[in-house]
Short mmCIF file of C-alpha atoms in Angstrom, two decimals:
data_model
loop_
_atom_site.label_atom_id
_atom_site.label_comp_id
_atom_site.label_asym_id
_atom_site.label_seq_id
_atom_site.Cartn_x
_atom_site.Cartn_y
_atom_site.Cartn_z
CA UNK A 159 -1.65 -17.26 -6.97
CA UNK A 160 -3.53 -17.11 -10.01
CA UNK A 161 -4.08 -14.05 -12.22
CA UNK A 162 -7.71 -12.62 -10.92
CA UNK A 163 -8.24 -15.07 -8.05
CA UNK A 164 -11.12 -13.60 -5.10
CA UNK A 165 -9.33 -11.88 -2.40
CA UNK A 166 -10.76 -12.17 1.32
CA UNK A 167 -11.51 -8.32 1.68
CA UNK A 168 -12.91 -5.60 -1.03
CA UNK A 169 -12.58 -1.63 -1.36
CA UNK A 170 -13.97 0.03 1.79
CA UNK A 171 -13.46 -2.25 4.09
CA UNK A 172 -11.28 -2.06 7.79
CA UNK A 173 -8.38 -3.99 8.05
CA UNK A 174 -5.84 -4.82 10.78
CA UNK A 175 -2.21 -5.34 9.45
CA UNK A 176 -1.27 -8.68 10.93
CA UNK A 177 2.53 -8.68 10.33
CA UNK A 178 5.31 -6.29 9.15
CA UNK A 179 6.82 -2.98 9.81
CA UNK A 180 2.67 -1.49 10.36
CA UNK A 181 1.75 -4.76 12.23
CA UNK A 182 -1.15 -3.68 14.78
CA UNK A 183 -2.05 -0.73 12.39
CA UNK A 184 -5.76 -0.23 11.24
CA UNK A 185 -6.82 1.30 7.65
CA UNK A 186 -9.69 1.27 4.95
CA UNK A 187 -8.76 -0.09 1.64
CA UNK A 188 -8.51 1.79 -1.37
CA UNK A 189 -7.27 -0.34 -4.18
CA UNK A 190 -6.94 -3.85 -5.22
CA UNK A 191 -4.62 -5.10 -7.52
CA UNK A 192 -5.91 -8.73 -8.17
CA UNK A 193 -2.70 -9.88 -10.57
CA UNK A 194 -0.25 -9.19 -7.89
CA UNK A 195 -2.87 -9.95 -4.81
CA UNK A 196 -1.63 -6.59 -2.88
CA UNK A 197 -4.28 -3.83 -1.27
CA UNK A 198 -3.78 -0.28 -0.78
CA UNK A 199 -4.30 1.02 2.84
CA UNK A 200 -5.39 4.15 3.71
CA UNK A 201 -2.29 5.42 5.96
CA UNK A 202 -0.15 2.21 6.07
CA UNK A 203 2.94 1.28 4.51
CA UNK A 204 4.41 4.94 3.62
CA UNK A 205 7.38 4.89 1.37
CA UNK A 206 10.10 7.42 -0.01
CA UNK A 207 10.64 8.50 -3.51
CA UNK A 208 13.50 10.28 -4.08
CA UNK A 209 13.23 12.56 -7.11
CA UNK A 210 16.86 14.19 -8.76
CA UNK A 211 16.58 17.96 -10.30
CA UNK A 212 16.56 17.72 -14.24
CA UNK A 213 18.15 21.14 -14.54
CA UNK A 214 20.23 23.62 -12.42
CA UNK A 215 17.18 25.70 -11.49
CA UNK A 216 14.94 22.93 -10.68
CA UNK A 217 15.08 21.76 -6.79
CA UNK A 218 15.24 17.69 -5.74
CA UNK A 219 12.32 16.47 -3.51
CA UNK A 220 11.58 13.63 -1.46
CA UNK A 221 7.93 12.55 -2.54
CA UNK A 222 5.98 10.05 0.18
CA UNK A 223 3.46 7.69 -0.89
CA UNK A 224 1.73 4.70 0.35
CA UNK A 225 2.88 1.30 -1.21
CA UNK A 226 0.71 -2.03 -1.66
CA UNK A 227 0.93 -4.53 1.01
CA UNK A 228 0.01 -8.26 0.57
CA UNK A 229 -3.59 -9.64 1.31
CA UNK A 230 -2.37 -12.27 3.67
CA UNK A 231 -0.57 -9.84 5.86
CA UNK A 232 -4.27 -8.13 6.23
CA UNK A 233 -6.80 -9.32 8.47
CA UNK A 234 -10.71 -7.81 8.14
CA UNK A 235 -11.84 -5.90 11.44
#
């Protein structure tokens, strides 16, 4: 897809994920990112970072955030 090319859906609006581990899930979006062609959806596509102590006295955590998703697997409701 071409850097900057007009995606079917804009910030704010409803989607329906179509396909995927979500699939059947609704969300608004939040953020586009035209050179990749991904949207970020409120509540959808939750993933895991796992962060490692730097010292002895600092603790490991497990940090959840929401990931992009592709435009096509979206579908405007």
């Amino acid at each position: 897809m071409p850097k900057g090319q007009k995606l079917h859906v804009k910030i704010g609006d409803n989607v329906k994920i179509i396909s995927g581990f979500d699939k059947n899930k609704t969300g608004e979006i939040t953020k586009i990112y035209r050179n990749t062609a991904k949207v970020l959806v409120k509540g959808v596509n939750f993933k895991f970072k796992h962060i490692k102590p730097n010292t002895e006295s600092d603790v490991g955590e497990i940090k959840q955030f929401e990931a992009p998703i592709h435009h096509s697997n979206v579908k405007l409701i």
